[in-house]
mmCIF file of C-alpha atoms in Angstrom:
data_model
loop_
_atom_site.group_PDB
_atom_site.id
_atom_site.type_symbol
_atom_site.label_atom_id
_atom_site.label_comp_id
_atom_site.label_asym_id
_atom_site.label_seq_id
_atom_site.Cartn_x
_atom_site.Cartn_y
_atom_site.Cartn_z
ATOM 1 C CA MET S 124 -69.830 4.279 -5.096
ATOM 2 C CA LYS S 125 -70.883 1.034 -5.674
ATOM 3 C CA ILE S 126 -72.078 -1.890 -3.960
ATOM 4 C CA TYR S 127 -72.268 -5.171 -4.845
ATOM 5 C CA ALA S 128 -74.803 -7.528 -3.131
ATOM 6 C CA THR S 129 -74.237 -10.742 -5.547
ATOM 7 C CA ASP S 130 -73.403 -12.393 -2.517
ATOM 8 C CA THR S 131 -75.416 -11.604 0.109
ATOM 9 C CA SER S 132 -75.199 -14.627 3.110
ATOM 10 C CA SER S 133 -72.791 -12.362 5.621
ATOM 11 C CA TRP S 134 -73.013 -9.304 5.279
ATOM 12 C CA SER S 135 -75.498 -5.746 4.160
ATOM 13 C CA ASP S 136 -73.830 -2.290 3.588
ATOM 14 C CA THR S 137 -74.826 0.346 5.737
ATOM 15 C CA THR S 138 -74.133 4.352 4.250
ATOM 16 C CA ARG S 139 -72.286 6.326 7.061
ATOM 17 C CA GLY S 140 -71.394 9.493 5.329
ATOM 18 C CA GLY S 141 -71.763 9.037 1.557
ATOM 19 C CA ALA S 142 -68.654 5.928 2.624
ATOM 20 C CA ALA S 143 -69.978 2.383 2.519
ATOM 21 C CA VAL S 144 -69.044 -0.036 5.509
ATOM 22 C CA ARG S 145 -69.153 -3.627 5.311
ATOM 23 C CA ARG S 146 -71.373 -4.969 8.744
ATOM 24 C CA CYS S 147 -72.090 -8.223 9.600
ATOM 25 C CA ARG S 148 -74.889 -9.685 9.722
ATOM 26 C CA HIS S 149 -74.961 -11.515 13.290
ATOM 27 C CA GLY S 150 -73.014 -8.669 14.622
ATOM 28 C CA LYS S 151 -74.700 -5.671 16.691
ATOM 29 C CA SER S 152 -75.113 -2.028 14.824
ATOM 30 C CA GLY S 153 -73.396 0.640 16.917
ATOM 31 C CA THR S 154 -76.282 3.125 16.039
ATOM 32 C CA MET S 155 -79.175 1.953 17.276
ATOM 33 C CA ASN S 156 -82.539 2.089 15.316
ATOM 34 C CA ARG S 157 -84.200 5.683 15.109
ATOM 35 C CA ASN S 158 -88.007 3.374 15.522
ATOM 36 C CA MET S 159 -86.719 1.338 18.217
ATOM 37 C CA ARG S 160 -89.563 2.633 21.569
ATOM 38 C CA ARG S 161 -88.517 4.646 23.988
ATOM 39 C CA PRO S 162 -90.344 4.114 27.662
ATOM 40 C CA ALA S 163 -92.455 7.303 28.192
ATOM 41 C CA ARG S 164 -90.507 9.385 30.165
ATOM 42 C CA LYS S 165 -92.370 11.252 33.291
ATOM 43 C CA ARG S 166 -93.284 15.021 33.051
ATOM 44 C CA GLU S 167 -90.599 16.489 36.224
ATOM 45 C CA SER S 168 -92.671 18.362 38.746
ATOM 46 C CA GLY S 169 -90.922 21.738 39.869
ATOM 47 C CA LEU S 170 -93.723 22.347 43.279
ATOM 48 C CA GLY S 171 -90.349 21.000 45.436
ATOM 49 C CA TYR S 172 -87.976 23.951 43.858
ATOM 50 C CA LEU S 173 -91.564 26.010 44.202
ATOM 51 C CA VAL S 174 -91.557 25.619 47.714
ATOM 52 C CA LEU S 175 -88.296 25.334 48.772
ATOM 53 C CA GLY S 176 -87.372 28.933 46.913
ATOM 54 C CA ALA S 177 -90.409 30.402 48.747
ATOM 55 C CA VAL S 178 -88.960 28.860 51.937
ATOM 56 C CA ILE S 179 -85.417 30.799 51.100
ATOM 57 C CA ALA S 180 -86.906 34.192 50.332
ATOM 58 C CA CYS S 181 -89.056 33.936 53.340
ATOM 59 C CA GLY S 182 -86.302 32.782 55.988
ATOM 60 C CA THR S 183 -83.943 35.337 53.812
ATOM 61 C CA VAL S 184 -86.407 38.279 55.272
ATOM 62 C CA ALA S 185 -86.456 36.564 58.320
ATOM 63 C CA LEU S 186 -83.205 36.929 59.437
ATOM 64 C CA ILE S 187 -82.706 40.368 58.025
ATOM 65 C CA VAL S 188 -86.006 42.036 59.531
ATOM 66 C CA PHE S 189 -85.397 39.155 63.117
ATOM 67 C CA GLY S 190 -81.939 38.912 62.828
ATOM 68 C CA GLN S 191 -78.781 41.359 64.801
ATOM 69 C CA LEU S 192 -77.819 43.324 62.203
ATOM 70 C CA GLU S 193 -79.533 46.529 60.767
ATOM 71 C CA ALA S 194 -82.361 46.470 59.096
ATOM 72 C CA SER S 195 -82.049 48.924 56.013
ATOM 73 C CA TRP S 196 -83.274 49.868 52.730
ATOM 74 C CA PRO S 197 -80.203 48.593 50.564
ATOM 75 C CA ALA S 198 -80.909 45.074 52.388
ATOM 76 C CA PHE S 199 -83.616 44.800 50.815
ATOM 77 C CA ALA S 200 -82.393 45.974 46.984
ATOM 78 C CA ALA S 201 -79.805 43.550 47.871
ATOM 79 C CA LEU S 202 -82.963 40.706 48.340
ATOM 80 C CA ALA S 203 -84.472 41.858 45.521
ATOM 81 C CA ALA S 204 -81.642 41.847 43.122
ATOM 82 C CA GLY S 205 -80.662 38.325 43.799
ATOM 83 C CA VAL S 206 -83.703 36.637 43.293
ATOM 84 C CA LEU S 207 -84.443 38.708 40.171
ATOM 85 C CA LEU S 208 -80.374 37.673 38.914
ATOM 86 C CA GLY S 209 -80.828 33.542 39.952
ATOM 87 C CA LEU S 210 -84.660 33.272 38.738
ATOM 88 C CA CYS S 211 -83.260 34.758 35.147
ATOM 89 C CA LEU S 212 -80.306 32.971 34.928
ATOM 90 C CA PHE S 213 -81.507 29.418 35.863
ATOM 91 C CA ARG S 214 -85.425 29.990 34.120
ATOM 92 C CA PHE S 215 -84.149 31.728 30.713
ATOM 93 C CA GLY S 216 -79.808 29.740 30.912
ATOM 94 C CA VAL S 217 -77.500 31.517 28.965
ATOM 95 C CA ARG S 218 -75.871 30.579 25.446
ATOM 96 C CA HIS S 219 -72.837 29.922 26.634
ATOM 97 C CA ALA S 220 -71.402 27.561 29.589
ATOM 98 C CA TRP S 221 -68.148 29.661 30.965
ATOM 99 C CA LEU S 222 -70.790 33.427 30.626
ATOM 100 C CA ALA S 223 -72.969 30.608 33.394
ATOM 101 C CA LEU S 224 -70.131 30.249 35.740
ATOM 102 C CA LEU S 225 -69.119 33.662 35.541
ATOM 103 C CA CYS S 226 -72.516 34.858 36.672
ATOM 104 C CA LEU S 227 -72.000 32.618 39.272
ATOM 105 C CA LEU S 228 -68.424 33.277 40.317
ATOM 106 C CA GLY S 229 -69.775 36.897 39.916
ATOM 107 C CA ALA S 230 -72.546 36.015 41.876
ATOM 108 C CA LEU S 231 -70.958 34.655 45.102
ATOM 109 C CA ALA S 232 -68.194 37.658 44.736
ATOM 110 C CA VAL S 233 -70.737 40.064 45.344
ATOM 111 C CA GLY S 234 -72.241 38.202 48.338
ATOM 112 C CA LEU S 235 -68.135 37.974 49.670
ATOM 113 C CA VAL S 236 -67.357 41.360 49.085
ATOM 114 C CA LEU S 237 -71.010 42.434 51.347
ATOM 115 C CA PHE S 238 -70.336 39.959 53.534
ATOM 116 C CA ALA S 239 -67.292 41.611 54.660
ATOM 117 C CA ARG S 240 -68.046 45.487 54.948
ATOM 118 C CA THR S 241 -71.552 44.845 56.821
ATOM 119 C CA ASP S 242 -70.525 48.045 59.022
ATOM 120 C CA VAL S 243 -71.269 49.669 56.021
ATOM 121 C CA ALA S 244 -73.880 47.204 53.528
ATOM 122 C CA GLY S 245 -75.418 46.252 56.828
ATOM 123 C CA ALA S 246 -77.403 42.613 55.848
ATOM 124 C CA ALA S 247 -77.175 43.658 52.429
ATOM 125 C CA GLY S 248 -74.981 40.264 52.130
ATOM 126 C CA ILE S 249 -77.317 37.300 53.768
ATOM 127 C CA ALA S 250 -79.603 39.429 51.501
ATOM 128 C CA TRP S 251 -78.032 39.175 48.168
ATOM 129 C CA ILE S 252 -76.972 35.253 49.087
ATOM 130 C CA GLY S 253 -80.103 34.723 50.080
ATOM 131 C CA GLY S 254 -82.453 35.597 47.773
ATOM 132 C CA PHE S 255 -79.774 34.621 44.579
ATOM 133 C CA VAL S 256 -80.468 31.094 46.087
ATOM 134 C CA ALA S 257 -83.913 31.439 46.127
ATOM 135 C CA GLY S 258 -84.617 32.727 42.607
ATOM 136 C CA THR S 259 -82.383 29.986 41.489
ATOM 137 C CA HIS S 260 -85.095 27.706 42.898
ATOM 138 C CA LEU S 261 -88.142 29.831 41.341
ATOM 139 C CA GLY S 262 -85.737 29.998 38.206
ATOM 140 C CA VAL S 263 -86.109 25.993 38.056
ATOM 141 C CA ALA S 264 -89.510 25.569 38.977
ATOM 142 C CA TRP S 265 -91.049 28.529 35.809
ATOM 143 C CA ARG S 266 -89.016 26.733 33.321
ATOM 144 C CA ILE S 267 -89.978 22.947 33.928
ATOM 145 C CA ALA S 268 -93.760 24.481 34.988
ATOM 146 C CA ALA S 269 -93.172 25.625 31.083
ATOM 147 C CA LYS S 270 -91.481 22.998 29.780
ATOM 148 C CA ASN S 271 -94.893 20.773 31.272
ATOM 149 C CA GLY S 272 -97.257 23.420 29.273
ATOM 150 C CA LYS S 273 -96.400 23.179 26.255
ATOM 151 C CA PRO S 274 -99.314 20.760 24.031
ATOM 152 C CA VAL S 275 -97.774 17.676 23.112
ATOM 153 C CA SER S 276 -97.083 17.549 19.357
ATOM 154 C CA ALA S 277 -99.397 14.340 17.423
ATOM 155 C CA ILE S 278 -97.538 11.705 16.441
ATOM 156 C CA ALA S 279 -98.306 11.828 13.141
ATOM 157 C CA ALA S 280 -100.702 8.173 11.543
ATOM 158 C CA TRP S 281 -98.544 8.313 9.048
ATOM 159 C CA THR S 282 -94.983 9.246 7.767
ATOM 160 C CA VAL S 283 -93.593 9.525 4.610
ATOM 161 C CA ASP S 284 -89.938 10.126 3.526
ATOM 162 C CA GLY S 285 -89.771 11.831 7.392
ATOM 163 C CA ARG S 286 -93.169 14.104 6.692
ATOM 164 C CA GLY S 287 -96.644 13.255 8.828
ATOM 165 C CA MET S 288 -99.699 12.415 7.525
ATOM 166 C CA SER S 289 -102.481 12.497 9.612
ATOM 167 C CA THR S 290 -104.719 10.747 7.529
ATOM 168 C CA VAL S 291 -104.073 7.482 4.672
ATOM 169 C CA ALA S 292 -105.673 8.574 2.141
ATOM 170 C CA GLU S 293 -102.345 11.475 2.483
ATOM 171 C CA ALA S 294 -100.228 9.036 2.834
ATOM 172 C CA ARG S 295 -100.615 7.423 0.149
ATOM 173 C CA LYS S 296 -101.045 10.488 -2.340
ATOM 174 C CA ALA S 297 -97.482 11.644 -1.297
ATOM 175 C CA ALA S 298 -95.995 8.307 -1.835
ATOM 176 C CA GLY S 299 -97.328 8.115 -4.994
ATOM 177 C CA ALA S 300 -95.820 11.381 -6.107
ATOM 178 C CA ALA S 301 -92.583 10.765 -4.189
ATOM 179 C CA LEU S 302 -92.037 7.051 -5.941
ATOM 180 C CA HIS S 303 -92.920 7.985 -9.257
ATOM 181 C CA ALA S 304 -90.795 11.071 -8.738
ATOM 182 C CA LEU S 305 -87.997 8.619 -8.076
ATOM 183 C CA ASN S 306 -84.191 9.215 -10.491
ATOM 184 C CA GLY S 307 -81.495 6.838 -8.827
ATOM 185 C CA THR S 308 -79.372 10.055 -7.900
ATOM 186 C CA LYS S 309 -80.873 12.837 -5.385
ATOM 187 C CA GLY S 310 -83.827 10.568 -5.149
ATOM 188 C CA GLY S 311 -83.574 7.608 -5.504
ATOM 189 C CA ARG S 312 -85.237 6.365 -2.436
ATOM 190 C CA LEU S 313 -89.166 5.946 -0.312
ATOM 191 C CA SER S 314 -90.273 5.122 2.731
ATOM 192 C CA VAL S 315 -92.949 4.924 4.228
ATOM 193 C CA GLU S 316 -93.588 4.056 8.062
ATOM 194 C CA ARG S 317 -96.693 3.330 9.942
ATOM 195 C CA ARG S 318 -95.814 3.026 13.813
ATOM 196 C CA ASP S 319 -93.138 0.256 13.525
ATOM 197 C CA ALA S 320 -93.874 -1.111 10.074
ATOM 198 C CA ARG S 321 -92.618 0.459 7.567
ATOM 199 C CA PHE S 322 -91.581 0.107 3.663
ATOM 200 C CA GLU S 323 -88.179 0.944 1.899
ATOM 201 C CA VAL S 324 -88.360 1.191 -1.794
ATOM 202 C CA ALA S 325 -84.572 2.384 -3.769
ATOM 203 C CA GLY S 326 -84.367 2.646 -7.326
ATOM 204 C CA ALA S 327 -85.411 4.662 -10.044
ATOM 205 C CA VAL S 328 -87.853 3.964 -12.436
ATOM 206 C CA HIS S 329 -85.578 2.179 -14.805
ATOM 207 C CA PRO S 330 -83.738 0.034 -14.529
ATOM 208 C CA GLY S 331 -86.405 -1.139 -11.928
ATOM 209 C CA PHE S 332 -86.892 -0.854 -7.995
ATOM 210 C CA ILE S 333 -85.653 -2.977 -5.286
ATOM 211 C CA CYS S 334 -88.009 -3.433 -2.019
ATOM 212 C CA HIS S 335 -88.321 -4.216 1.484
ATOM 213 C CA ARG S 336 -90.644 -4.358 3.658
ATOM 214 C CA THR S 337 -91.044 -5.301 7.581
ATOM 215 C CA ALA S 338 -93.325 -5.487 10.636
ATOM 216 C CA ASP S 339 -91.192 -4.337 12.600
ATOM 217 C CA ALA S 340 -88.136 -2.220 12.261
ATOM 218 C CA ALA S 341 -86.851 -2.131 15.630
ATOM 219 C CA ASP S 342 -85.750 -6.016 14.470
ATOM 220 C CA GLU S 343 -82.941 -6.221 11.800
ATOM 221 C CA GLY S 344 -84.085 -10.149 11.138
ATOM 222 C CA SER S 345 -87.851 -9.594 10.428
ATOM 223 C CA TRP S 346 -87.063 -7.727 7.041
ATOM 224 C CA ALA S 347 -88.098 -9.039 4.038
ATOM 225 C CA VAL S 348 -86.982 -8.364 -0.110
ATOM 226 C CA LEU S 349 -89.733 -7.803 -3.125
ATOM 227 C CA VAL S 350 -88.632 -11.829 -5.433
ATOM 228 C CA ARG S 351 -89.979 -12.022 -8.753
ATOM 229 C CA THR S 352 -91.481 -15.859 -8.150
ATOM 230 C CA GLY S 353 -91.483 -16.374 -12.383
ATOM 231 C CA PRO S 354 -88.082 -17.616 -14.136
ATOM 232 C CA VAL S 355 -85.625 -14.923 -14.192
ATOM 233 C CA ALA S 356 -82.431 -14.701 -15.551
ATOM 234 C CA ASP S 357 -79.903 -15.205 -12.976
ATOM 235 C CA HIS S 358 -77.767 -11.787 -14.131
ATOM 236 C CA SER S 359 -77.655 -8.827 -11.858
ATOM 237 C CA VAL S 360 -78.172 -5.263 -12.160
ATOM 238 C CA GLU S 361 -77.119 -2.359 -11.573
ATOM 239 C CA ILE S 362 -79.689 0.030 -9.108
ATOM 240 C CA PRO S 363 -78.756 3.784 -8.502
ATOM 241 C CA MET S 364 -79.825 4.013 -5.050
ATOM 242 C CA GLY S 365 -79.304 8.356 -3.904
ATOM 243 C CA GLY S 366 -75.812 8.258 -4.867
ATOM 244 C CA PRO S 367 -74.216 4.993 -4.067
ATOM 245 C CA LYS S 368 -74.920 2.301 -6.510
ATOM 246 C CA GLY S 369 -76.149 -1.250 -6.441
ATOM 247 C CA PHE S 370 -76.140 -4.514 -8.744
ATOM 248 C CA MET S 371 -79.435 -6.473 -7.312
ATOM 249 C CA PRO S 372 -79.947 -9.662 -8.630
ATOM 250 C CA LEU S 373 -82.238 -9.791 -11.280
ATOM 251 C CA ARG S 374 -85.184 -11.452 -9.741
ATOM 252 C CA LEU S 375 -85.776 -8.778 -6.772
ATOM 253 C CA VAL S 376 -85.333 -5.416 -9.726
ATOM 254 C CA HIS S 377 -89.304 -4.258 -9.994
ATOM 255 C CA ASP S 378 -91.324 -2.255 -12.060
ATOM 256 C CA VAL S 379 -93.050 0.821 -10.761
ATOM 257 C CA VAL S 380 -96.604 -1.548 -11.603
ATOM 258 C CA ALA S 381 -95.361 -4.723 -9.143
ATOM 259 C CA VAL S 382 -93.839 -1.882 -6.308
ATOM 260 C CA GLU S 383 -97.575 0.300 -6.305
ATOM 261 C CA GLU S 384 -99.406 -2.936 -5.542
ATOM 262 C CA ALA S 385 -96.693 -3.651 -3.346
ATOM 263 C CA LEU S 386 -96.797 -0.934 -1.464
ATOM 264 C CA ALA S 387 -101.186 -0.828 -1.531
ATOM 265 C CA GLU S 388 -100.825 -4.389 0.464
ATOM 266 C CA CYS S 389 -98.568 -2.376 2.479
ATOM 267 C CA PHE S 390 -101.412 0.644 3.271
ATOM 268 C CA ALA S 391 -103.771 -2.311 3.787
ATOM 269 C CA ASP S 392 -102.199 -3.645 6.282
ATOM 270 C CA PRO S 393 -99.514 -2.055 7.595
ATOM 271 C CA GLY S 394 -98.839 -4.294 11.298
ATOM 272 C CA SER S 395 -99.222 -7.508 8.787
ATOM 273 C CA SER S 396 -96.127 -10.178 9.889
ATOM 274 C CA SER S 397 -96.872 -12.452 7.163
ATOM 275 C CA PHE S 398 -96.476 -10.842 3.033
ATOM 276 C CA GLY S 399 -97.046 -13.742 0.800
ATOM 277 C CA GLN S 400 -94.907 -15.999 -0.977
ATOM 278 C CA ASP S 401 -92.859 -12.945 -3.062
ATOM 279 C CA TRP S 402 -91.883 -11.664 -0.058
ATOM 280 C CA GLU S 403 -88.357 -13.003 0.766
ATOM 281 C CA THR S 404 -86.881 -13.010 4.778
ATOM 282 C CA GLY S 405 -82.628 -14.181 5.670
ATOM 283 C CA ASN S 406 -79.962 -13.737 4.150
ATOM 284 C CA GLN S 407 -80.940 -12.427 1.168
ATOM 285 C CA ALA S 408 -83.512 -9.034 2.450
ATOM 286 C CA GLU S 409 -80.612 -8.146 5.202
ATOM 287 C CA GLY S 410 -77.575 -8.423 2.335
ATOM 288 C CA THR S 411 -79.550 -6.079 -0.372
ATOM 289 C CA ARG S 412 -80.462 -3.525 2.230
ATOM 290 C CA LEU S 413 -79.289 -0.795 2.039
ATOM 291 C CA THR S 414 -80.019 2.084 4.966
ATOM 292 C CA THR S 415 -78.542 5.466 6.053
ATOM 293 C CA ARG S 416 -77.795 6.151 8.791
#
């Protein structure tokens, strides 16, 4: 598949599932940029579920002991079984939704049968339903506590081709190796991220690379493309981009040395929004950037 980028005044190309989709630069993409910041979610507390579950369990015991129906060992056995079922079902869950529904309907059916046979089961029906409801609340409280107890994974300082790097030296080494490994086919792209900043390279050592950079990847209009500042012939070069191929103006195509210098500048000051005269923003940058979703 070939992408022609000689006229970039009003469109850019996006590949989705191996197919090229033309996107107007004035329109909004249907996919939110994955680098867009999201507000941190407040941790849910399971204390309310724990207290409510304990209250229901204690109330059920009180009904068994002080109620009008006879307090017998089947009632306490039903209470324990109901608590255990509700606890396991809502703490660990089940793989299929239909199985969870079947368990809930089964628990209700058992309770109805026990209620209908109070002459034999005594307070077992009340104990079963009360125990199951208490167990569901205790299970939710346990699940939330287990979730909150997991250590929060540290956010990587740098990301190179989706792999987190803790130090700039590690990221620089990985990016350099990935750059020299670009062959334009399967491995035809390189991306380096630092918080909101992003640096992208597409192409191969031969015939060359095309580079894009931004200080805020969430802003589609902030991207800049690396350009040659000297006299350049006015023709296009076919650049492989890991599957699709794009015909890019020669002034946007660079050798590995120029890309290494641009990459070094990115590592030195990734958050800078002033890239210098070697970078060009606007239609040229947006139209020649082939993003993958």
